[in-house]
Amino acid sequence: STMSSSSNPTSSSSSSISQMFSCEWLKTKDLSEFYVAYAKDARMQQDGLSSFQQMINKATAKPNSLIIRRNRIGVNCATAISHILQEKENVCTLDLHENVIRDAGCIALCQNLLSKPNCYIQYLDIGSNDISTFDELASFLGSPQCRLKTLILGSEANDLYCNKFDHHVASKLCTNIKKSKTLEHLDLNRNSLMGKNSQIAFKIMASWFSQEHGAADDGTNVNGNNANGLPDHAANIFPENSDSDDEDEQQYRTILNSNDNRPTAMQHAMGGENADFIPQFNASNSSSNLQISKHHTRLHTLKLAYCCMHTSSALNILNTILSSQYFKLRTLDFGGNQLQPDVCKPLAEYLSNPLCILQSLSLNHNNLGKNGIEQIAHALETNNTLMSLNIARNNIGNAGAQVIANLLTNTTTLLHLNLKDNEMGVESCKALAKALSTNNTVRTLLLSKNKLQDDGLSALGEVLQQHESLNFFDVSSCSVGDKGALAIVVALGTNHSMHTICIRNNHLTENSGKAFLEILQKNCDVTHIDLRGNQIEHASQLKIRKALKHNKAARLTRQPESLKREVIRLKYTKHLLEKTQVELANIQKERNDLQLDVAAFHDKCTKNAIKDDGDLADILQNIRIESQTVDEIKEKRKATLADHQKWERDCEEKIKWLETALINVQNNHEERETQLQLFVQEYNKLLENQESGVDELKERIDTTKRAFKEETELKFRQMKEIAALKEELEKFEEDDA
């Protein structure tokens, strides 16, 4: 009745209603309609107005945002929200995750979004709402007024009402996503029907990355984080992608979800409803904005966990990404699809490419084995961007753990590592401990559900004593006893970076509980320890919980002190900036004066230039004429030089011919002399033996002498000609020089 009476803007209750709600852009009429729909969906009791007030104030806490997560608002509220959005143009974020709006609510929302000429919504989360059809949403994605950058239709591990759309709906949705020019983050996790009967949707996805009509360069999420509100590099290390019946991962995801206002069982165990179990991350978003080529999509985040995607479909997507050189992906989630090791080869090729900027990779709950992980680890040795790796439940065993240990030794960029449930043993733990002794960058290490036992945890404990970066450590369900727990306690004596430890569901006794209680009184940096599922008395757990509360309070006390020191530093910096601004003003003044002098000098030069333009024109004309004359002389000299070169070639050929002829004459002369000697010898013999042949021999001798004389004269004539030609050549060379 209070809300209905406020429908009159002039009523006295209008101001009181507006005071109840901190939102300024929701009118009283909107609140009244929303309240009636909320009453229908929630079947409120007497405290309904109070819960509605809390929901609205929380939903509108951020500017230009409407965030209502896990409130079961239902179809009626979704319709009311669609009416509100139709009138409001400043809403950029709409988050209705896990509210059971179902198909009718989704249709109402998308129809109103389509009816608006300008839709400014950039972040839309309607995951876990029991939706089975997205025809209107597909039409909206393909429309020109769509400006969505983030679309979440997937579910988390502990969600109750997952969306259930089959391959027909998924195909239509993927076809229209291809038309979107703005979508950067897409989450379709845990839609198992999408690939159950057909893989057509994944084939369409592969076509997104082909090189044709691509979009522009990179953009960022409206919130600066990934689709789940976590930093990109930490999104997949946590248990979002495990089986829905896994208690560990349900608890983690519930606790990590900052928009969930329900206290979890772990929060109660850690110190009450206000316990903060969220690991602290220092997000370092990559500044790389690479424009390789134009593609159909500009996706940075792609999540397809638990979608019944076959290995062939994953290979098709990865091979298309490689062949089209699409290197914009920062988050990739293929977990829970029972993929085979074949996908590791193209994935390793992608990771080893220097243009790769992938920051988070989730491959949990597949069948990659040791061989597949080895390929990925080898690629990561040269990769300097990946910060989060989730390979839980891949049966890597001790051999695979050794591969990961080698990777940790050779990389300094990996911050978050999930090795949960991988059949690792004591040897694996020792190998990881040895690797961590040289690696001081890993912040999160999840080893739960591996048989590490006391010996393995003891080896890790020795290394953690000096480790400076690890702050989240999980060894739940690892068959650990008091010996291993005491090794962690000893490590906490010197390690002040670790603030969260999960060691539940092991074989710890009261002795371990007392040891943890004692160390918590000395180490105030530890704020969360999960010891549930052990043989520790309830009284000791209460004392531990109290000590954790004290540590949290001490941490909150230290934060203001650090802020005060930061304020002092900033004030001093401000003083330096003011001093620098004065110096900059003086420099600017000098610069202005110098610019005036330069302008005056330029004017003077301009006047002188105008005065000398006539003389300059004549000089330029003379230069042109002389240049033409020089060019003509160059052409003539070039022709003369060509003729001279031709004559030289002819002379050289003639000299070579004469020299050859001379050599032939000399050879003939030598032959004649040889013949003459033979004839003389023969003559002497004949003279002694036969006097009758003397005359004949004399005649032959005379003939030979005459021939020899003629050849000698010919030789002298040729030598004279050669000498004359050489003199003429020398004379010509002197003339040419």
XYZ file of C-alpha atoms in Angstrom:
737
model
C 0.000 0.000 0.000
C 2.916 2.337 0.683
C 4.322 1.771 -2.779
C 0.979 2.229 -4.473
C 0.314 5.490 -2.666
C 3.643 6.763 -3.943
C 2.421 6.567 -7.534
C 1.166 10.141 -7.106
C 4.248 12.384 -7.400
C 2.619 15.105 -5.332
C 1.788 12.913 -2.386
C 3.594 13.356 0.894
C 4.812 9.788 0.809
C 6.679 10.354 -2.476
C 9.599 12.026 -0.756
C 9.752 9.333 1.900
C 9.809 6.632 -0.759
C 12.616 8.407 -2.603
C 14.551 8.594 0.647
C 14.228 4.824 1.090
C 16.090 4.178 -2.154
C 19.529 5.523 -2.996
C 18.945 5.287 -6.750
C 18.384 8.645 -8.433
C 17.510 7.553 -11.956
C 14.617 5.232 -10.977
C 11.373 7.162 -10.734
C 8.680 6.425 -8.175
C 6.457 5.032 -10.905
C 9.209 2.615 -11.958
C 9.746 1.557 -8.353
C 6.018 0.931 -7.886
C 5.797 -1.278 -10.971
C 8.963 -3.105 -9.995
C 7.712 -3.631 -6.443
C 4.414 -5.142 -7.609
C 6.282 -7.523 -9.941
C 8.683 -8.407 -7.125
C 5.758 -9.199 -4.835
C 4.315 -11.573 -7.432
C 7.607 -13.360 -8.079
C 8.894 -13.599 -4.523
C 5.554 -14.139 -2.702
C 6.738 -11.718 -0.064
C 5.886 -11.786 3.597
C 5.695 -8.823 5.961
C 9.358 -7.854 5.504
C 8.993 -7.715 1.698
C 9.468 -3.950 1.413
C 12.700 -4.094 3.410
C 14.186 -6.862 1.251
C 13.049 -5.022 -1.893
C 14.745 -1.859 -0.654
C 18.006 -3.706 -0.003
C 17.867 -5.328 -3.424
C 17.267 -2.047 -5.274
C 19.937 -0.145 -3.346
C 22.459 -2.877 -4.059
C 21.370 -3.252 -7.692
C 21.875 0.454 -8.415
C 24.987 1.006 -6.304
C 27.175 1.368 -9.387
C 26.410 4.218 -11.789
C 24.640 3.318 -15.020
C 24.223 -0.252 -13.832
C 21.441 -2.586 -12.754
C 22.903 -5.645 -10.997
C 20.483 -8.158 -9.478
C 22.159 -11.527 -8.972
C 20.639 -14.631 -7.362
C 17.430 -13.019 -6.093
C 14.935 -15.243 -7.954
C 13.087 -12.207 -9.224
C 11.315 -14.214 -11.917
C 9.396 -13.413 -15.083
C 7.324 -10.496 -13.758
C 10.374 -8.576 -12.548
C 12.126 -9.206 -15.860
C 9.155 -7.677 -17.655
C 9.188 -4.685 -15.300
C 12.909 -4.230 -15.884
C 12.328 -4.303 -19.641
C 9.806 -1.448 -19.277
C 12.304 0.525 -17.207
C 15.104 -0.017 -19.722
C 12.877 1.073 -22.579
C 12.687 4.551 -21.043
C 16.261 4.750 -19.715
C 19.135 5.278 -22.125
C 21.960 5.590 -19.627
C 21.998 1.961 -18.416
C 25.198 0.268 -19.665
C 25.310 -2.823 -17.424
C 22.473 -5.299 -16.905
C 23.286 -8.287 -14.693
C 20.414 -10.694 -13.929
C 22.455 -13.827 -13.282
C 20.529 -16.781 -11.756
C 17.118 -15.176 -11.298
C 14.852 -17.683 -13.056
C 13.454 -15.166 -15.544
C 12.933 -18.056 -17.998
C 11.962 -17.702 -21.654
C 9.150 -15.179 -21.112
C 11.411 -12.784 -19.198
C 14.190 -13.103 -21.767
C 11.767 -12.440 -24.616
C 10.367 -9.357 -22.864
C 13.837 -7.965 -22.241
C 15.119 -8.518 -25.764
C 11.953 -7.237 -27.451
C 12.217 -3.958 -25.581
C 15.913 -3.729 -26.390
C 15.097 -4.225 -30.079
C 12.391 -1.572 -29.965
C 14.850 1.114 -28.802
C 16.530 3.100 -31.585
C 19.660 3.456 -29.430
C 20.610 0.776 -26.927
C 23.579 1.612 -24.716
C 23.809 -1.703 -22.863
C 27.354 -3.029 -23.133
C 27.301 -5.726 -20.432
C 24.488 -8.313 -20.354
C 24.437 -11.305 -18.000
C 21.358 -13.539 -18.124
C 23.127 -16.785 -17.333
C 21.481 -19.472 -15.157
C 17.910 -18.344 -15.769
C 16.403 -21.575 -17.123
C 16.200 -20.128 -20.645
C 15.831 -22.433 -23.624
C 15.314 -20.004 -26.511
C 17.236 -16.935 -27.590
C 15.546 -15.974 -30.856
C 14.911 -12.381 -29.773
C 18.404 -12.114 -28.312
C 19.863 -13.419 -31.578
C 17.906 -10.794 -33.499
C 19.170 -8.132 -31.101
C 22.785 -9.252 -31.559
C 22.435 -8.973 -35.317
C 20.780 -5.540 -35.202
C 22.767 -2.333 -35.834
C 21.702 -0.795 -32.493
C 23.439 -3.557 -30.507
C 26.507 -2.280 -28.626
C 27.121 -5.283 -26.414
C 30.728 -5.896 -25.425
C 30.075 -8.645 -22.863
C 27.454 -11.394 -23.148
C 27.104 -14.070 -20.467
C 24.685 -16.920 -21.095
C 26.662 -19.539 -19.198
C 26.397 -20.875 -15.680
C 28.690 -21.454 -12.757
C 29.367 -24.620 -10.807
C 26.861 -23.983 -8.024
C 24.047 -22.495 -10.122
C 20.724 -24.310 -9.909
C 18.896 -23.193 -13.044
C 21.308 -23.433 -15.963
C 20.218 -22.256 -19.367
C 19.307 -25.171 -21.627
C 19.361 -24.311 -25.314
C 20.001 -26.941 -27.969
C 22.105 -26.817 -31.117
C 19.312 -25.205 -33.181
C 19.101 -22.206 -30.859
C 22.891 -22.130 -30.486
C 23.364 -22.114 -34.265
C 21.046 -19.163 -34.725
C 22.707 -17.363 -31.839
C 26.201 -17.974 -33.225
C 25.166 -16.855 -36.704
C 24.010 -13.492 -35.359
C 27.021 -13.116 -33.052
C 29.106 -13.211 -36.225
C 27.330 -10.017 -37.316
C 28.173 -8.183 -34.086
C 30.862 -5.529 -34.470
C 31.318 -4.848 -30.751
C 31.144 -8.159 -28.825
C 34.408 -8.890 -27.015
C 33.545 -11.269 -24.163
C 31.345 -14.350 -24.625
C 30.501 -16.897 -21.913
C 28.489 -20.010 -22.895
C 29.742 -22.287 -20.110
C 27.700 -25.309 -19.005
C 25.229 -25.395 -21.887
C 25.536 -29.123 -22.407
C 22.665 -29.354 -24.913
C 24.503 -27.060 -27.316
C 26.696 -29.868 -28.621
C 24.880 -32.965 -27.455
C 23.215 -33.922 -30.743
C 25.103 -31.781 -33.244
C 28.355 -29.815 -33.499
C 27.016 -27.294 -36.010
C 27.203 -24.395 -33.553
C 30.934 -24.895 -33.089
C 31.463 -24.965 -36.855
C 29.781 -21.573 -37.047
C 32.004 -20.355 -34.220
C 35.073 -21.328 -36.217
C 33.921 -19.058 -39.037
C 34.019 -16.080 -36.653
C 37.790 -16.020 -36.811
C 38.153 -16.143 -40.589
C 39.738 -13.165 -42.331
C 37.065 -11.194 -44.085
C 34.921 -8.364 -42.830
C 36.573 -7.873 -39.431
C 36.006 -5.224 -36.823
C 38.294 -2.554 -35.455
C 41.007 -2.781 -32.842
C 40.815 -3.971 -29.249
C 38.458 -2.707 -26.599
C 37.902 -3.387 -22.950
C 35.113 -4.730 -20.844
C 32.778 -2.158 -19.404
C 33.965 -3.145 -15.936
C 37.620 -3.681 -16.812
C 37.383 -7.338 -15.777
C 36.341 -10.517 -17.474
C 32.797 -11.711 -17.915
C 32.631 -13.050 -14.371
C 33.848 -9.865 -12.737
C 37.290 -11.318 -11.948
C 40.617 -10.221 -13.428
C 41.228 -11.893 -16.784
C 44.353 -13.725 -15.669
C 42.689 -15.164 -12.540
C 39.287 -16.060 -13.937
C 39.923 -19.662 -14.908
C 42.246 -20.822 -12.176
C 39.362 -21.119 -9.801
C 36.802 -23.832 -9.766
C 34.304 -22.354 -12.184
C 34.727 -25.157 -14.670
C 34.419 -28.307 -12.596
C 31.576 -30.736 -12.152
C 28.474 -29.297 -10.523
C 28.578 -31.945 -7.826
C 32.047 -30.894 -6.641
C 31.689 -29.311 -3.244
C 35.124 -27.663 -3.345
C 34.459 -25.803 -6.524
C 30.939 -24.833 -5.563
C 32.252 -23.241 -2.398
C 35.081 -21.438 -4.152
C 32.864 -20.008 -6.853
C 30.261 -18.924 -4.336
C 32.855 -17.199 -2.210
C 34.647 -15.572 -5.138
C 31.395 -14.125 -6.470
C 31.326 -10.689 -4.896
C 27.756 -9.996 -6.038
C 26.298 -12.875 -4.068
C 24.800 -11.580 -0.839
C 24.268 -15.014 0.698
C 26.761 -16.164 3.360
C 28.273 -19.495 2.433
C 29.104 -22.426 4.622
C 32.796 -21.686 4.265
C 32.229 -18.064 5.309
C 30.483 -19.289 8.454
C 33.356 -21.668 9.132
C 35.915 -18.927 8.559
C 34.421 -16.407 10.885
C 30.883 -15.470 10.054
C 28.905 -13.815 7.350
C 31.351 -10.994 6.757
C 34.346 -13.269 6.239
C 36.323 -12.288 3.187
C 37.624 -15.355 1.384
C 38.431 -13.690 -1.908
C 42.123 -14.033 -2.849
C 43.839 -10.744 -3.605
C 45.051 -10.302 -7.161
C 47.092 -7.584 -8.707
C 45.629 -7.501 -12.166
C 48.072 -6.422 -14.776
C 46.041 -6.117 -17.941
C 48.079 -6.401 -21.055
C 48.552 -3.178 -22.947
C 49.090 -4.952 -26.223
C 46.590 -3.867 -28.854
C 47.463 -5.927 -31.911
C 45.758 -5.441 -35.247
C 46.870 -8.410 -37.315
C 44.135 -8.381 -39.925
C 40.393 -7.915 -40.204
C 38.194 -10.736 -39.000
C 34.521 -11.401 -38.466
C 34.883 -10.950 -34.718
C 36.808 -8.990 -32.104
C 36.397 -11.475 -29.244
C 38.891 -11.325 -26.386
C 37.190 -13.883 -24.139
C 35.676 -17.186 -25.255
C 34.279 -19.644 -22.688
C 32.908 -22.980 -23.899
C 33.328 -25.179 -20.832
C 31.037 -28.209 -20.400
C 29.295 -27.661 -23.746
C 29.752 -31.203 -25.142
C 32.254 -29.897 -27.660
C 34.053 -32.694 -29.486
C 37.773 -32.784 -30.118
C 37.200 -32.277 -33.845
C 35.222 -29.086 -33.177
C 37.911 -27.735 -30.881
C 40.537 -28.529 -33.516
C 38.448 -26.763 -36.158
C 38.233 -23.607 -34.029
C 41.933 -23.624 -33.117
C 43.097 -24.329 -36.670
C 40.918 -21.503 -37.999
C 42.368 -19.146 -35.403
C 45.882 -20.158 -36.443
C 45.292 -20.007 -40.177
C 43.668 -16.575 -39.970
C 46.325 -15.210 -37.575
C 43.768 -14.134 -34.970
C 45.839 -13.174 -31.907
C 43.390 -11.071 -29.860
C 42.195 -13.768 -27.452
C 43.055 -13.113 -23.805
C 40.857 -15.722 -22.104
C 40.100 -19.181 -23.509
C 38.078 -21.834 -21.657
C 37.691 -25.314 -23.190
C 37.304 -27.164 -19.889
C 34.975 -30.075 -19.193
C 34.647 -31.280 -22.782
C 36.668 -34.525 -22.570
C 39.032 -33.267 -25.256
C 41.817 -35.541 -26.468
C 45.554 -34.692 -26.671
C 45.146 -33.794 -30.367
C 44.014 -30.268 -29.420
C 47.348 -29.570 -27.733
C 49.365 -29.311 -30.949
C 47.529 -26.289 -32.473
C 47.103 -24.797 -29.020
C 50.845 -25.056 -28.386
C 51.523 -23.482 -31.773
C 49.213 -20.603 -30.854
C 50.866 -20.095 -27.450
C 54.374 -20.108 -28.900
C 53.573 -17.416 -31.460
C 55.180 -14.064 -30.489
C 51.901 -12.261 -31.254
C 49.914 -14.310 -28.722
C 48.481 -12.207 -25.844
C 46.505 -14.989 -24.137
C 46.428 -14.406 -20.373
C 44.133 -17.153 -19.082
C 43.801 -20.735 -20.348
C 41.450 -23.338 -18.843
C 41.622 -26.954 -20.007
C 40.401 -28.689 -16.876
C 38.453 -31.958 -16.922
C 39.747 -33.206 -20.281
C 41.852 -36.184 -21.336
C 45.052 -34.394 -22.290
C 47.366 -36.629 -20.292
C 51.106 -36.257 -19.945
C 51.804 -35.976 -23.696
C 49.324 -33.168 -24.264
C 50.465 -31.194 -21.230
C 54.070 -31.599 -22.343
C 53.331 -29.874 -25.662
C 51.603 -26.978 -23.912
C 54.361 -26.645 -21.309
C 57.020 -26.566 -24.033
C 55.146 -23.731 -25.765
C 54.751 -21.806 -22.504
C 58.506 -21.739 -21.987
C 58.673 -19.065 -24.704
C 55.322 -17.441 -23.884
C 55.462 -14.281 -21.786
C 51.761 -13.398 -21.469
C 49.912 -16.375 -19.939
C 49.298 -15.787 -16.235
C 46.610 -18.348 -15.406
C 46.650 -22.053 -16.296
C 43.928 -24.505 -15.226
C 44.693 -28.130 -16.123
C 42.815 -29.840 -13.303
C 41.517 -33.397 -13.899
C 43.646 -34.313 -16.871
C 45.319 -37.454 -15.463
C 48.794 -36.066 -15.967
C 50.260 -38.203 -13.154
C 53.781 -37.882 -11.804
C 55.309 -37.590 -15.275
C 53.051 -34.668 -16.158
C 53.787 -33.021 -12.815
C 57.502 -33.205 -13.623
C 56.775 -31.402 -16.910
C 54.923 -28.654 -15.023
C 57.793 -28.421 -12.537
C 60.222 -27.866 -15.428
C 57.893 -25.181 -16.750
C 57.846 -23.378 -13.394
C 61.621 -23.400 -13.438
C 61.755 -21.711 -16.859
C 58.894 -19.198 -16.637
C 58.313 -16.037 -14.634
C 54.901 -14.979 -15.949
C 52.639 -17.770 -14.675
C 50.824 -16.527 -11.553
C 47.950 -18.968 -11.011
C 48.175 -22.730 -11.443
C 45.424 -25.309 -10.876
C 46.625 -28.940 -10.750
C 43.674 -30.353 -8.849
C 42.752 -34.046 -9.113
C 45.541 -35.133 -11.457
C 46.626 -38.413 -9.827
C 49.818 -36.838 -8.551
C 51.766 -38.374 -5.692
C 54.695 -37.668 -3.408
C 57.174 -37.559 -6.301
C 55.093 -34.900 -8.021
C 55.008 -32.820 -4.855
C 58.769 -33.012 -4.445
C 59.296 -31.973 -8.084
C 56.980 -28.975 -7.624
C 58.749 -28.059 -4.391
C 62.098 -28.052 -6.170
C 60.661 -25.856 -8.914
C 59.131 -23.407 -6.423
C 62.525 -22.981 -4.799
C 63.618 -21.045 -7.901
C 60.225 -19.597 -8.871
C 59.053 -16.578 -6.874
C 56.153 -15.485 -9.070
C 53.428 -18.100 -8.495
C 50.657 -16.665 -6.309
C 48.003 -19.353 -6.431
C 48.647 -23.094 -6.285
C 45.755 -25.581 -6.121
C 46.772 -29.199 -5.463
C 43.634 -30.618 -3.861
C 42.475 -34.209 -4.475
C 45.980 -35.540 -5.113
C 47.655 -38.128 -2.881
C 50.454 -35.871 -1.748
C 50.606 -37.363 1.754
C 52.823 -36.095 4.543
C 56.121 -36.533 2.720
C 55.020 -34.458 -0.253
C 53.562 -31.671 1.860
C 56.680 -31.662 4.045
C 58.803 -31.031 0.956
C 56.533 -28.153 -0.030
C 56.594 -26.793 3.513
C 60.382 -26.505 3.462
C 60.251 -24.450 0.273
C 57.371 -22.263 1.454
C 59.428 -21.073 4.402
C 61.343 -18.776 2.050
C 58.773 -18.291 -0.723
C 57.793 -14.650 -1.165
C 54.855 -14.643 -3.577
C 52.481 -17.564 -2.872
C 49.344 -16.318 -1.117
C 46.660 -18.944 -1.929
C 47.477 -22.596 -1.198
C 45.030 -25.514 -1.434
C 45.887 -29.097 -0.407
C 42.400 -30.303 0.490
C 41.678 -34.050 0.247
C 45.358 -34.948 -0.155
C 45.669 -37.687 2.523
C 47.680 -35.334 4.707
C 48.252 -35.974 8.402
C 49.739 -34.049 11.289
C 53.274 -34.288 9.925
C 52.393 -32.460 6.713
C 50.241 -29.925 8.548
C 53.069 -29.143 10.952
C 55.353 -28.524 7.960
C 52.899 -25.837 6.794
C 52.775 -24.404 10.330
C 56.571 -24.161 10.402
C 56.525 -22.444 6.999
C 54.035 -19.862 8.304
C 56.568 -18.927 10.949
C 58.692 -17.165 8.318
C 56.308 -16.832 5.357
C 54.260 -13.621 5.484
C 52.927 -13.613 1.928
C 50.478 -16.528 2.297
C 47.065 -15.400 3.577
C 44.758 -18.251 2.487
C 45.240 -21.968 3.207
C 42.784 -24.778 2.462
C 43.663 -28.087 4.092
C 40.249 -29.569 4.749
C 39.113 -33.195 4.361
C 42.440 -34.645 5.531
C 43.616 -36.587 8.589
C 44.537 -33.716 10.896
C 44.094 -34.201 14.641
C 43.813 -31.865 17.593
C 47.596 -31.420 17.640
C 47.499 -29.766 14.228
C 44.629 -27.543 15.357
C 46.623 -26.315 18.358
C 49.681 -25.728 16.161
C 47.662 -23.610 13.716
C 46.126 -21.683 16.609
C 49.555 -20.939 18.021
C 51.012 -19.769 14.716
C 47.996 -17.528 14.023
C 48.837 -15.569 17.135
C 52.308 -14.884 15.712
C 51.576 -14.527 12.021
C 48.861 -11.915 11.563
C 49.028 -12.060 7.754
C 47.027 -15.309 7.564
C 43.338 -14.418 7.324
C 41.752 -17.647 6.080
C 42.334 -21.286 7.015
C 39.876 -24.010 6.082
C 40.244 -27.010 8.420
C 36.826 -28.576 7.961
C 36.581 -32.299 7.539
C 39.421 -33.060 9.972
C 39.554 -34.493 13.479
C 39.934 -31.138 15.194
C 37.691 -30.358 18.146
C 34.993 -27.761 17.800
C 36.460 -25.641 20.582
C 39.786 -25.392 18.759
C 38.014 -24.450 15.541
C 36.190 -21.662 17.379
C 39.502 -20.366 18.739
C 41.024 -20.516 15.253
C 38.035 -18.631 13.892
C 38.477 -15.989 16.569
C 42.190 -15.666 15.769
C 41.360 -15.251 12.093
C 38.922 -12.466 12.954
C 41.660 -10.798 14.940
C 44.058 -11.070 12.008
C 41.480 -9.581 9.671
C 40.910 -6.684 12.024
C 44.658 -6.173 12.355
C 44.962 -6.214 8.602
C 42.221 -3.621 8.304
C 44.075 -1.554 10.905
C 47.311 -1.782 8.957
C 45.614 -0.656 5.790
C 44.675 2.821 7.130
C 48.249 3.269 8.338
C 49.568 2.455 4.921
C 46.992 4.827 3.451
C 48.192 7.592 5.778
C 51.753 7.051 4.608
C 50.498 7.115 1.051
C 48.684 10.428 1.739
C 51.917 11.942 3.076
C 53.777 10.715 0.033
C 51.117 12.120 -2.277
C 51.205 15.499 -0.495
C 54.950 15.664 -0.964
C 54.475 14.661 -4.582
C 51.881 17.417 -4.912
C 54.414 19.902 -3.517
C 56.967 18.755 -6.063
C 54.360 18.991 -8.812
C 53.481 22.562 -7.824
C 57.150 23.483 -7.835
C 57.555 21.822 -11.195
C 54.481 23.660 -12.513
C 56.082 27.006 -11.587
C 59.260 25.998 -13.398
C 57.186 24.803 -16.313
C 55.361 28.148 -16.434
C 58.693 29.984 -16.589
C 59.907 27.671 -19.325
C 56.646 28.223 -21.186
C 57.113 31.982 -20.921
C 60.645 31.732 -22.277
C 59.330 29.494 -25.020
C 56.688 32.076 -25.977
C 59.313 34.838 -26.088
C 61.513 32.656 -28.243
C 58.603 31.949 -30.563
C 58.018 35.714 -30.953
C 61.694 36.217 -31.840
C 61.517 33.369 -34.315
C 58.382 34.872 -35.887
C 60.094 38.276 -36.246
C 63.167 36.687 -37.803
C 60.935 34.721 -40.144
C 59.198 37.926 -41.288
C 62.572 39.559 -41.932
C 63.744 36.580 -43.926
C 60.512 36.638 -45.919
C 61.019 40.290 -46.886
C 64.606 39.650 -47.948
C 63.482 36.656 -49.925
C 60.876 38.725 -51.806
C 63.516 41.356 -52.588
C 65.954 38.811 -54.006
C 63.394 36.811 -55.965
C 64.334 38.525 -59.299
C 68.059 37.826 -59.006
C 67.343 34.346 -57.839
C 65.167 33.705 -60.885
C 67.986 34.791 -63.249
C 70.517 32.685 -61.410
C 68.222 29.688 -61.578
C 67.739 30.223 -65.338
C 71.504 30.358 -65.903
C 71.907 27.250 -63.821
C 69.309 25.473 -65.964
C 71.132 26.505 -69.189
C 74.517 25.415 -67.873
C 72.976 22.175 -66.700
C 71.651 21.517 -70.194
C 75.094 22.286 -71.705
C 76.766 19.964 -69.241
C 74.245 17.251 -70.072
C 74.984 17.628 -73.813
C 78.757 17.418 -73.206
C 78.186 14.351 -71.063
C 76.179 12.724 -73.854
C 78.890 13.510 -76.459
C 81.649 12.252 -74.194
C 79.608 9.142 -73.536
C 79.277 8.493 -77.314
C 83.017 9.173 -77.887
C 83.919 6.866 -75.072
C 81.724 4.157 -76.582
C 83.475 4.541 -79.994
C 86.894 4.476 -78.344
C 86.004 1.332 -76.480
C 84.811 -0.285 -79.717
C 88.080 0.695 -81.545
C 90.111 -0.677 -78.632
C 88.272 -3.955 -78.871
C 88.918 -4.152 -82.634
C 92.618 -3.370 -82.174
C 92.970 -5.937 -79.452
C 91.339 -8.559 -81.677
C 93.658 -7.673 -84.599
C 96.767 -7.760 -82.370
C 95.729 -11.137 -81.054
C 95.313 -12.396 -84.646
C 98.749 -11.077 -85.701
C 100.391 -12.536 -82.619
C 98.801 -15.872 -83.449
C 100.006 -15.621 -87.039
C 103.546 -14.731 -85.836
C 103.564 -17.738 -83.568
C 102.504 -19.905 -86.513
C 105.300 -18.438 -88.688
C 107.843 -19.087 -85.963
C 106.647 -22.646 -85.684
C 106.874 -23.066 -89.483
C 110.396 -21.532 -89.417
C 111.505 -24.023 -86.826
C 110.039 -26.842 -88.877
C 111.884 -25.569 -91.989
C 115.149 -25.396 -90.080
C 114.617 -28.951 -88.915
C 113.884 -30.067 -92.462
C 116.977 -28.202 -93.691
C 119.148 -30.010 -91.220
C 117.632 -33.276 -92.255
C 118.250 -32.426 -95.895
C 121.892 -31.497 -95.165
C 122.416 -34.752 -93.382
C 120.744 -36.601 -96.189
C 122.868 -34.637 -98.685
C 126.075 -35.597 -96.962
C 125.076 -39.200 -97.007
C 124.098 -39.041 -100.629
C 127.319 -37.170 -101.451
C 129.351 -39.957 -99.964
C 127.339 -42.799 -101.457
C 126.038 -41.478 -104.786
C 127.615 -38.802 -106.842
C 124.879 -39.079 -109.393
C 122.299 -37.451 -107.069
C 124.335 -34.376 -106.203
C 122.724 -32.079 -108.691
C 119.257 -33.101 -107.638
C 120.046 -32.561 -103.990
C 121.590 -29.169 -104.701
C 118.462 -28.152 -106.511
C 116.301 -29.253 -103.605
C 118.606 -27.406 -101.192
C 118.320 -24.239 -103.228
C 114.533 -24.578 -103.288
C 114.444 -24.990 -99.548
C 116.713 -21.974 -98.978
C 114.532 -19.788 -101.194
C 111.411 -20.846 -99.288
C 113.160 -20.178 -95.971
C 114.243 -16.741 -97.183
C 110.740 -15.857 -98.259
C 109.312 -16.940 -94.903
C 111.959 -14.915 -93.079
C 111.070 -11.808 -95.101
C 107.368 -12.378 -94.401
C 108.150 -12.643 -90.681
C 110.049 -9.313 -90.696
C 107.223 -7.580 -92.565
C 104.644 -8.810 -89.998
C 106.828 -7.661 -87.081
C 107.070 -4.200 -88.654
C 103.260 -4.056 -89.012
C 102.822 -5.063 -85.353
C 105.292 -2.362 -84.249
C 103.467 0.221 -86.342
C 100.091 -0.744 -84.874
C 101.476 -0.518 -81.325
C 102.881 2.975 -82.010
C 99.548 4.069 -83.491
C 97.690 2.670 -80.392
C 100.035 4.496 -77.990
C 99.591 7.723 -79.949
C 95.778 7.369 -79.846
C 95.858 6.750 -76.061
C 97.974 9.900 -75.607
C 95.503 11.917 -77.701
C 92.553 10.530 -75.732
C 94.219 11.338 -72.378
